[in-house]
Amino acid sequence: YRLAADQELSNAQYSLGLCYQRGTGVDQDYTEAARLFRLGADQGDTHGHAQYSLGLCYKNGTGVDLDYAEAVLWYRRAADQGLAHAQHKLGAC
């Protein structure tokens, strides 16, 4: 995923972020995971997964400072793309 992520492919940035979040094939690093989610999310992440994952980071304070307003912002962006998990999170806020 690293080569594709370096070429600014949002799905690869999201997938590599998951690897860092879970510690799969790399040392677990929540800050790097959030950074990669942000890169994918800022590009408009066509499926909303990076945006949703970044929202989770802000909700839980993993890799970024805890910030509920920022979490809602990213959930909303993912929900606007039809991601059901994000729509559910917004309904629970």
mmCIF file of N, CA, C and O in Angstrom:
data_model
loop_
_atom_site.group_PDB
_atom_site.id
_atom_site.type_symbol
_atom_site.label_atom_id
_atom_site.label_comp_id
_atom_site.label_asym_id
_atom_site.label_seq_id
_atom_site.Cartn_x
_atom_site.Cartn_y
_atom_site.Cartn_z
ATOM 1 N N TYR A 1 0.819 -1.213 0.000
ATOM 2 C CA TYR A 1 0.000 0.000 0.000
ATOM 3 C C TYR A 1 0.856 1.268 0.000
ATOM 4 O O TYR A 1 0.390 2.314 -0.423
ATOM 5 N N ARG A 2 2.069 1.154 0.520
ATOM 6 C CA ARG A 2 2.910 2.352 0.677
ATOM 7 C C ARG A 2 3.137 3.059 -0.663
ATOM 8 O O ARG A 2 2.990 4.277 -0.747
ATOM 9 N N LEU A 3 3.494 2.313 -1.697
ATOM 10 C CA LEU A 3 3.762 2.944 -2.996
ATOM 11 C C LEU A 3 2.525 3.650 -3.538
ATOM 12 O O LEU A 3 2.606 4.770 -4.040
ATOM 13 N N ALA A 4 1.392 3.002 -3.443
ATOM 14 C CA ALA A 4 0.155 3.613 -3.931
ATOM 15 C C ALA A 4 -0.234 4.816 -3.070
ATOM 16 O O ALA A 4 -0.702 5.834 -3.583
ATOM 17 N N ALA A 5 -0.046 4.710 -1.759
ATOM 18 C CA ALA A 5 -0.363 5.830 -0.863
ATOM 19 C C ALA A 5 0.532 7.026 -1.169
ATOM 20 O O ALA A 5 0.071 8.175 -1.158
ATOM 21 N N ASP A 6 1.803 6.759 -1.473
ATOM 22 C CA ASP A 6 2.724 7.841 -1.826
ATOM 23 C C ASP A 6 2.334 8.507 -3.135
ATOM 24 O O ASP A 6 2.716 9.643 -3.391
ATOM 25 N N GLN A 7 1.574 7.808 -3.966
ATOM 26 C CA GLN A 7 1.077 8.379 -5.219
ATOM 27 C C GLN A 7 -0.281 9.058 -5.029
ATOM 28 O O GLN A 7 -0.975 9.371 -5.985
ATOM 29 N N GLU A 8 -0.657 9.240 -3.767
ATOM 30 C CA GLU A 8 -1.861 9.974 -3.378
ATOM 31 C C GLU A 8 -3.156 9.285 -3.787
ATOM 32 O O GLU A 8 -4.160 9.941 -4.073
ATOM 33 N N LEU A 9 -3.160 7.961 -3.785
ATOM 34 C CA LEU A 9 -4.388 7.211 -4.029
ATOM 35 C C LEU A 9 -5.119 7.054 -2.695
ATOM 36 O O LEU A 9 -4.618 6.410 -1.775
ATOM 37 N N SER A 10 -6.292 7.647 -2.600
ATOM 38 C CA SER A 10 -6.983 7.731 -1.312
ATOM 39 C C SER A 10 -7.310 6.364 -0.722
ATOM 40 O O SER A 10 -7.220 6.176 0.496
ATOM 41 N N ASN A 11 -7.686 5.394 -1.550
ATOM 42 C CA ASN A 11 -7.996 4.070 -1.011
ATOM 43 C C ASN A 11 -6.767 3.408 -0.419
ATOM 44 O O ASN A 11 -6.855 2.693 0.586
ATOM 45 N N ALA A 12 -5.609 3.629 -1.017
ATOM 46 C CA ALA A 12 -4.363 3.081 -0.483
ATOM 47 C C ALA A 12 -3.981 3.787 0.817
ATOM 48 O O ALA A 12 -3.494 3.146 1.754
ATOM 49 N N GLN A 13 -4.202 5.088 0.880
ATOM 50 C CA GLN A 13 -3.922 5.823 2.116
ATOM 51 C C GLN A 13 -4.802 5.296 3.245
ATOM 52 O O GLN A 13 -4.331 5.079 4.366
ATOM 53 N N TYR A 14 -6.061 5.064 2.945
ATOM 54 C CA TYR A 14 -6.972 4.490 3.938
ATOM 55 C C TYR A 14 -6.507 3.093 4.360
ATOM 56 O O TYR A 14 -6.420 2.797 5.554
ATOM 57 N N SER A 15 -6.184 2.245 3.392
ATOM 58 C CA SER A 15 -5.769 0.870 3.702
ATOM 59 C C SER A 15 -4.479 0.841 4.506
ATOM 60 O O SER A 15 -4.348 0.057 5.456
ATOM 61 N N LEU A 16 -3.534 1.690 4.151
ATOM 62 C CA LEU A 16 -2.285 1.751 4.910
ATOM 63 C C LEU A 16 -2.552 2.290 6.310
ATOM 64 O O LEU A 16 -1.952 1.829 7.289
ATOM 65 N N GLY A 17 -3.474 3.236 6.418
ATOM 66 C CA GLY A 17 -3.872 3.734 7.735
ATOM 67 C C GLY A 17 -4.411 2.619 8.615
ATOM 68 O O GLY A 17 -4.103 2.540 9.805
ATOM 69 N N LEU A 18 -5.214 1.732 8.023
ATOM 70 C CA LEU A 18 -5.724 0.580 8.780
ATOM 71 C C LEU A 18 -4.585 -0.309 9.263
ATOM 72 O O LEU A 18 -4.624 -0.823 10.384
ATOM 73 N N CYS A 19 -3.571 -0.494 8.404
ATOM 74 C CA CYS A 19 -2.418 -1.307 8.808
ATOM 75 C C CYS A 19 -1.742 -0.702 10.034
ATOM 76 O O CYS A 19 -1.404 -1.426 10.982
ATOM 77 N N TYR A 20 -1.548 0.610 10.027
ATOM 78 C CA TYR A 20 -0.934 1.267 11.182
ATOM 79 C C TYR A 20 -1.837 1.228 12.409
ATOM 80 O O TYR A 20 -1.376 1.059 13.529
ATOM 81 N N GLN A 21 -3.122 1.380 12.202
ATOM 82 C CA GLN A 21 -4.066 1.339 13.321
ATOM 83 C C GLN A 21 -4.056 -0.029 14.001
ATOM 84 O O GLN A 21 -4.109 -0.122 15.222
ATOM 85 N N ARG A 22 -3.973 -1.076 13.198
ATOM 86 C CA ARG A 22 -4.046 -2.445 13.719
ATOM 87 C C ARG A 22 -2.682 -3.055 14.023
ATOM 88 O O ARG A 22 -2.614 -4.101 14.659
ATOM 89 N N GLY A 23 -1.613 -2.437 13.514
ATOM 90 C CA GLY A 23 -0.294 -3.019 13.668
ATOM 91 C C GLY A 23 -0.081 -4.216 12.756
ATOM 92 O O GLY A 23 0.634 -5.154 13.099
ATOM 93 N N THR A 24 -0.688 -4.187 11.593
ATOM 94 C CA THR A 24 -0.587 -5.279 10.623
ATOM 95 C C THR A 24 0.548 -4.998 9.645
ATOM 96 O O THR A 24 0.437 -4.122 8.792
ATOM 97 N N GLY A 25 1.664 -5.727 9.791
ATOM 98 C CA GLY A 25 2.805 -5.563 8.896
ATOM 99 C C GLY A 25 3.687 -4.374 9.205
ATOM 100 O O GLY A 25 4.724 -4.192 8.571
ATOM 101 N N VAL A 26 3.256 -3.546 10.141
ATOM 102 C CA VAL A 26 4.012 -2.369 10.589
ATOM 103 C C VAL A 26 3.820 -2.243 12.095
ATOM 104 O O VAL A 26 2.913 -2.856 12.667
ATOM 105 N N ASP A 27 4.670 -1.449 12.736
ATOM 106 C CA ASP A 27 4.452 -1.177 14.159
ATOM 107 C C ASP A 27 3.170 -0.366 14.312
ATOM 108 O O ASP A 27 2.919 0.553 13.518
ATOM 109 N N GLN A 28 2.374 -0.703 15.299
ATOM 110 C CA GLN A 28 1.132 0.034 15.535
ATOM 111 C C GLN A 28 1.454 1.489 15.855
ATOM 112 O O GLN A 28 2.309 1.777 16.681
ATOM 113 N N ASP A 29 0.791 2.391 15.168
ATOM 114 C CA ASP A 29 1.052 3.822 15.324
ATOM 115 C C ASP A 29 -0.240 4.577 15.009
ATOM 116 O O ASP A 29 -0.574 4.803 13.847
ATOM 117 N N TYR A 30 -0.956 4.970 16.052
ATOM 118 C CA TYR A 30 -2.239 5.641 15.867
ATOM 119 C C TYR A 30 -2.080 7.021 15.215
ATOM 120 O O TYR A 30 -2.953 7.450 14.459
ATOM 121 N N THR A 31 -0.992 7.693 15.513
ATOM 122 C CA THR A 31 -0.771 9.012 14.924
ATOM 123 C C THR A 31 -0.581 8.896 13.414
ATOM 124 O O THR A 31 -1.151 9.674 12.642
ATOM 125 N N GLU A 32 0.196 7.913 12.987
ATOM 126 C CA GLU A 32 0.398 7.693 11.547
ATOM 127 C C GLU A 32 -0.903 7.236 10.879
ATOM 128 O O GLU A 32 -1.213 7.643 9.760
ATOM 129 N N ALA A 33 -1.671 6.414 11.573
ATOM 130 C CA ALA A 33 -2.960 5.979 11.035
ATOM 131 C C ALA A 33 -3.864 7.188 10.797
ATOM 132 O O ALA A 33 -4.446 7.334 9.714
ATOM 133 N N ALA A 34 -3.971 8.064 11.785
ATOM 134 C CA ALA A 34 -4.819 9.249 11.642
ATOM 135 C C ALA A 34 -4.313 10.154 10.522
ATOM 136 O O ALA A 34 -5.108 10.711 9.755
ATOM 137 N N ARG A 35 -2.989 10.284 10.393
ATOM 138 C CA ARG A 35 -2.415 11.114 9.335
ATOM 139 C C ARG A 35 -2.804 10.563 7.958
ATOM 140 O O ARG A 35 -3.212 11.320 7.063
ATOM 141 N N LEU A 36 -2.718 9.256 7.805
ATOM 142 C CA LEU A 36 -3.066 8.633 6.528
ATOM 143 C C LEU A 36 -4.566 8.714 6.251
ATOM 144 O O LEU A 36 -4.983 8.970 5.113
ATOM 145 N N PHE A 37 -5.388 8.522 7.286
ATOM 146 C CA PHE A 37 -6.829 8.685 7.105
ATOM 147 C C PHE A 37 -7.141 10.107 6.639
ATOM 148 O O PHE A 37 -7.983 10.328 5.775
ATOM 149 N N ARG A 38 -6.439 11.076 7.235
ATOM 150 C CA ARG A 38 -6.664 12.479 6.885
ATOM 151 C C ARG A 38 -6.309 12.742 5.426
ATOM 152 O O ARG A 38 -7.028 13.450 4.712
ATOM 153 N N LEU A 39 -5.184 12.170 4.971
ATOM 154 C CA LEU A 39 -4.792 12.344 3.572
ATOM 155 C C LEU A 39 -5.873 11.814 2.638
ATOM 156 O O LEU A 39 -6.252 12.479 1.669
ATOM 157 N N GLY A 40 -6.366 10.619 2.918
ATOM 158 C CA GLY A 40 -7.422 10.044 2.099
ATOM 159 C C GLY A 40 -8.725 10.829 2.198
ATOM 160 O O GLY A 40 -9.402 11.073 1.205
ATOM 161 N N ALA A 41 -9.051 11.246 3.404
ATOM 162 C CA ALA A 41 -10.295 11.981 3.633
ATOM 163 C C ALA A 41 -10.277 13.340 2.945
ATOM 164 O O ALA A 41 -11.284 13.770 2.379
ATOM 165 N N ASP A 42 -9.138 14.011 2.979
ATOM 166 C CA ASP A 42 -9.029 15.334 2.358
ATOM 167 C C ASP A 42 -9.174 15.278 0.842
ATOM 168 O O ASP A 42 -9.537 16.268 0.223
ATOM 169 N N GLN A 43 -8.904 14.119 0.265
ATOM 170 C CA GLN A 43 -9.020 13.969 -1.187
ATOM 171 C C GLN A 43 -10.451 13.655 -1.622
ATOM 172 O O GLN A 43 -10.724 13.493 -2.796
ATOM 173 N N GLY A 44 -11.340 13.511 -0.670
ATOM 174 C CA GLY A 44 -12.723 13.241 -1.019
ATOM 175 C C GLY A 44 -13.062 11.768 -0.992
ATOM 176 O O GLY A 44 -14.155 11.378 -1.359
ATOM 177 N N ASP A 45 -12.124 10.929 -0.567
ATOM 178 C CA ASP A 45 -12.355 9.520 -0.267
ATOM 179 C C ASP A 45 -13.683 9.017 -0.840
ATOM 180 O O ASP A 45 -14.724 9.171 -0.230
ATOM 181 N N THR A 46 -13.665 8.436 -2.001
ATOM 182 C CA THR A 46 -14.891 8.138 -2.745
ATOM 183 C C THR A 46 -15.903 7.260 -2.026
ATOM 184 O O THR A 46 -17.079 7.319 -2.334
ATOM 185 N N HIS A 47 -15.497 6.480 -1.075
ATOM 186 C CA HIS A 47 -16.443 5.621 -0.362
ATOM 187 C C HIS A 47 -16.721 6.100 1.060
ATOM 188 O O HIS A 47 -17.570 5.536 1.733
ATOM 189 N N GLY A 48 -16.002 7.099 1.518
ATOM 190 C CA GLY A 48 -16.237 7.650 2.844
ATOM 191 C C GLY A 48 -15.536 6.922 3.973
ATOM 192 O O GLY A 48 -15.622 7.336 5.127
ATOM 193 N N HIS A 49 -14.812 5.849 3.679
ATOM 194 C CA HIS A 49 -14.200 5.063 4.748
ATOM 195 C C HIS A 49 -13.095 5.815 5.482
ATOM 196 O O HIS A 49 -12.996 5.719 6.709
ATOM 197 N N ALA A 50 -12.258 6.538 4.765
ATOM 198 C CA ALA A 50 -11.194 7.304 5.417
ATOM 199 C C ALA A 50 -11.809 8.416 6.268
ATOM 200 O O ALA A 50 -11.347 8.681 7.382
ATOM 201 N N GLN A 51 -12.853 9.044 5.755
ATOM 202 C CA GLN A 51 -13.516 10.107 6.512
ATOM 203 C C GLN A 51 -14.141 9.549 7.788
ATOM 204 O O GLN A 51 -14.013 10.131 8.870
ATOM 205 N N TYR A 52 -14.798 8.414 7.667
ATOM 206 C CA TYR A 52 -15.405 7.772 8.831
ATOM 207 C C TYR A 52 -14.338 7.373 9.843
ATOM 208 O O TYR A 52 -14.481 7.626 11.036
ATOM 209 N N SER A 53 -13.255 6.779 9.369
ATOM 210 C CA SER A 53 -12.182 6.344 10.263
ATOM 211 C C SER A 53 -11.533 7.534 10.964
ATOM 212 O O SER A 53 -11.189 7.449 12.145
ATOM 213 N N LEU A 54 -11.370 8.633 10.238
ATOM 214 C CA LEU A 54 -10.835 9.835 10.862
ATOM 215 C C LEU A 54 -11.800 10.356 11.925
ATOM 216 O O LEU A 54 -11.379 10.779 13.006
ATOM 217 N N GLY A 55 -13.092 10.286 11.644
ATOM 218 C CA GLY A 55 -14.082 10.661 12.652
ATOM 219 C C GLY A 55 -13.952 9.821 13.911
ATOM 220 O O GLY A 55 -14.022 10.340 15.030
ATOM 221 N N LEU A 56 -13.737 8.519 13.740
ATOM 222 C CA LEU A 56 -13.534 7.641 14.901
ATOM 223 C C LEU A 56 -12.294 8.041 15.685
ATOM 224 O O LEU A 56 -12.293 8.004 16.925
ATOM 225 N N CYS A 57 -11.236 8.414 14.969
ATOM 226 C CA CYS A 57 -10.012 8.855 15.652
ATOM 227 C C CYS A 57 -10.311 10.058 16.545
ATOM 228 O O CYS A 57 -9.883 10.108 17.701
ATOM 229 N N TYR A 58 -11.048 11.025 16.009
ATOM 230 C CA TYR A 58 -11.381 12.215 16.804
ATOM 231 C C TYR A 58 -12.331 11.874 17.949
ATOM 232 O O TYR A 58 -12.208 12.422 19.040
ATOM 233 N N LYS A 59 -13.265 10.983 17.729
ATOM 234 C CA LYS A 59 -14.204 10.600 18.787
ATOM 235 C C LYS A 59 -13.495 9.928 19.948
ATOM 236 O O LYS A 59 -13.807 10.147 21.114
ATOM 237 N N ASN A 60 -12.493 9.093 19.620
ATOM 238 C CA ASN A 60 -11.803 8.317 20.648
ATOM 239 C C ASN A 60 -10.480 8.929 21.099
ATOM 240 O O ASN A 60 -9.869 8.427 22.046
ATOM 241 N N GLY A 61 -10.023 9.963 20.411
ATOM 242 C CA GLY A 61 -8.736 10.565 20.760
ATOM 243 C C GLY A 61 -7.563 9.644 20.447
ATOM 244 O O GLY A 61 -6.569 9.649 21.165
ATOM 245 N N THR A 62 -7.671 8.867 19.380
ATOM 246 C CA THR A 62 -6.582 7.968 19.000
ATOM 247 C C THR A 62 -5.788 8.575 17.846
ATOM 248 O O THR A 62 -6.309 8.730 16.746
ATOM 249 N N GLY A 63 -4.570 8.969 18.141
ATOM 250 C CA GLY A 63 -3.700 9.553 17.131
ATOM 251 C C GLY A 63 -3.910 11.042 16.922
ATOM 252 O O GLY A 63 -3.128 11.692 16.246
ATOM 253 N N VAL A 64 -4.965 11.579 17.488
ATOM 254 C CA VAL A 64 -5.297 13.007 17.439
ATOM 255 C C VAL A 64 -5.909 13.375 18.783
ATOM 256 O O VAL A 64 -6.280 12.505 19.573
ATOM 257 N N ASP A 65 -6.024 14.671 19.044
ATOM 258 C CA ASP A 65 -6.694 15.108 20.271
ATOM 259 C C ASP A 65 -8.187 14.796 20.189
ATOM 260 O O ASP A 65 -8.792 14.903 19.113
ATOM 261 N N LEU A 66 -8.760 14.402 21.294
ATOM 262 C CA LEU A 66 -10.193 14.144 21.380
ATOM 263 C C LEU A 66 -10.951 15.411 20.982
ATOM 264 O O LEU A 66 -10.671 16.491 21.498
ATOM 265 N N ASP A 67 -11.879 15.288 20.032
ATOM 266 C CA ASP A 67 -12.609 16.457 19.542
ATOM 267 C C ASP A 67 -13.925 15.976 18.921
ATOM 268 O O ASP A 67 -13.965 15.547 17.769
ATOM 269 N N TYR A 68 -14.993 16.053 19.703
ATOM 270 C CA TYR A 68 -16.289 15.545 19.235
ATOM 271 C C TYR A 68 -16.831 16.333 18.050
ATOM 272 O O TYR A 68 -17.430 15.759 17.143
ATOM 273 N N ALA A 69 -16.618 17.641 18.034
ATOM 274 C CA ALA A 69 -17.104 18.452 16.913
ATOM 275 C C ALA A 69 -16.411 18.041 15.615
ATOM 276 O O ALA A 69 -17.048 17.939 14.558
ATOM 277 N N GLU A 70 -15.124 17.778 15.693
ATOM 278 C CA GLU A 70 -14.382 17.338 14.503
ATOM 279 C C GLU A 70 -14.839 15.940 14.080
ATOM 280 O O GLU A 70 -14.941 15.642 12.887
ATOM 281 N N ALA A 71 -15.136 15.085 15.057
ATOM 282 C CA ALA A 71 -15.641 13.748 14.744
ATOM 283 C C ALA A 71 -16.949 13.847 13.967
ATOM 284 O O ALA A 71 -17.124 13.176 12.937
ATOM 285 N N VAL A 72 -17.854 14.706 14.408
ATOM 286 C CA VAL A 72 -19.140 14.874 13.731
ATOM 287 C C VAL A 72 -18.939 15.400 12.319
ATOM 288 O O VAL A 72 -19.595 14.945 11.373
ATOM 289 N N LEU A 73 -18.014 16.331 12.155
ATOM 290 C CA LEU A 73 -17.735 16.872 10.823
ATOM 291 C C LEU A 73 -17.342 15.753 9.861
ATOM 292 O O LEU A 73 -17.866 15.677 8.741
ATOM 293 N N TRP A 74 -16.444 14.858 10.286
ATOM 294 C CA TRP A 74 -15.985 13.778 9.408
ATOM 295 C C TRP A 74 -17.042 12.708 9.234
ATOM 296 O O TRP A 74 -17.182 12.140 8.145
ATOM 297 N N TYR A 75 -17.821 12.424 10.271
ATOM 298 C CA TYR A 75 -18.947 11.490 10.111
ATOM 299 C C TYR A 75 -19.926 12.031 9.067
ATOM 300 O O TYR A 75 -20.434 11.294 8.232
ATOM 301 N N ARG A 76 -20.195 13.330 9.130
ATOM 302 C CA ARG A 76 -21.146 13.947 8.197
ATOM 303 C C ARG A 76 -20.651 13.831 6.761
ATOM 304 O O ARG A 76 -21.410 13.506 5.852
ATOM 305 N N ARG A 77 -19.364 14.071 6.555
ATOM 306 C CA ARG A 77 -18.815 13.959 5.197
ATOM 307 C C ARG A 77 -18.932 12.524 4.677
ATOM 308 O O ARG A 77 -19.258 12.312 3.509
ATOM 309 N N ALA A 78 -18.662 11.551 5.527
ATOM 310 C CA ALA A 78 -18.788 10.151 5.126
ATOM 311 C C ALA A 78 -20.254 9.791 4.901
ATOM 312 O O ALA A 78 -20.595 9.095 3.949
ATOM 313 N N ALA A 79 -21.136 10.292 5.765
ATOM 314 C CA ALA A 79 -22.570 10.010 5.632
ATOM 315 C C ALA A 79 -23.121 10.600 4.342
ATOM 316 O O ALA A 79 -23.968 9.989 3.682
ATOM 317 N N ASP A 80 -22.617 11.773 3.971
ATOM 318 C CA ASP A 80 -23.062 12.413 2.730
ATOM 319 C C ASP A 80 -22.718 11.574 1.500
ATOM 320 O O ASP A 80 -23.341 11.739 0.448
ATOM 321 N N GLN A 81 -21.757 10.683 1.647
ATOM 322 C CA GLN A 81 -21.388 9.789 0.548
ATOM 323 C C GLN A 81 -22.122 8.452 0.640
ATOM 324 O O GLN A 81 -21.862 7.542 -0.124
ATOM 325 N N GLY A 82 -23.033 8.360 1.613
ATOM 326 C CA GLY A 82 -23.873 7.177 1.720
ATOM 327 C C GLY A 82 -23.331 6.077 2.615
ATOM 328 O O GLY A 82 -23.875 4.973 2.621
ATOM 329 N N LEU A 83 -22.285 6.346 3.395
ATOM 330 C CA LEU A 83 -21.723 5.318 4.275
ATOM 331 C C LEU A 83 -22.646 5.114 5.468
ATOM 332 O O LEU A 83 -22.814 5.997 6.313
ATOM 333 N N ALA A 84 -23.250 3.937 5.549
ATOM 334 C CA ALA A 84 -24.261 3.648 6.568
ATOM 335 C C ALA A 84 -23.716 3.742 7.989
ATOM 336 O O ALA A 84 -24.404 4.232 8.887
ATOM 337 N N HIS A 85 -22.482 3.295 8.213
ATOM 338 C CA HIS A 85 -21.895 3.388 9.567
ATOM 339 C C HIS A 85 -21.838 4.840 10.032
ATOM 340 O O HIS A 85 -22.105 5.138 11.206
ATOM 341 N N ALA A 86 -21.478 5.721 9.126
ATOM 342 C CA ALA A 86 -21.387 7.146 9.471
ATOM 343 C C ALA A 86 -22.780 7.715 9.731
ATOM 344 O O ALA A 86 -22.967 8.512 10.663
ATOM 345 N N GLN A 87 -23.752 7.314 8.941
ATOM 346 C CA GLN A 87 -25.115 7.777 9.164
ATOM 347 C C GLN A 87 -25.613 7.333 10.535
ATOM 348 O O GLN A 87 -26.269 8.100 11.250
ATOM 349 N N HIS A 88 -25.273 6.108 10.906
ATOM 350 C CA HIS A 88 -25.654 5.596 12.219
ATOM 351 C C HIS A 88 -24.993 6.396 13.330
ATOM 352 O O HIS A 88 -25.648 6.752 14.318
ATOM 353 N N LYS A 89 -23.697 6.676 13.191
ATOM 354 C CA LYS A 89 -22.978 7.453 14.213
ATOM 355 C C LYS A 89 -23.610 8.823 14.371
ATOM 356 O O LYS A 89 -23.740 9.333 15.482
ATOM 357 N N LEU A 90 -23.996 9.452 13.265
ATOM 358 C CA LEU A 90 -24.624 10.771 13.345
ATOM 359 C C LEU A 90 -25.948 10.701 14.083
ATOM 360 O O LEU A 90 -26.294 11.587 14.854
ATOM 361 N N GLY A 91 -26.675 9.627 13.855
ATOM 362 C CA GLY A 91 -27.954 9.451 14.548
ATOM 363 C C GLY A 91 -27.794 9.249 16.031
ATOM 364 O O GLY A 91 -28.698 9.545 16.822
ATOM 365 N N ALA A 92 -26.607 8.789 16.444
ATOM 366 C CA ALA A 92 -26.351 8.520 17.863
ATOM 367 C C ALA A 92 -25.712 9.709 18.562
ATOM 368 O O ALA A 92 -25.556 9.695 19.780
ATOM 369 N N CYS A 93 -25.326 10.754 17.810
ATOM 370 C CA CYS A 93 -24.648 11.914 18.418
ATOM 371 C C CYS A 93 -25.621 12.791 19.186
ATOM 372 O O CYS A 93 -26.729 12.978 18.853
#
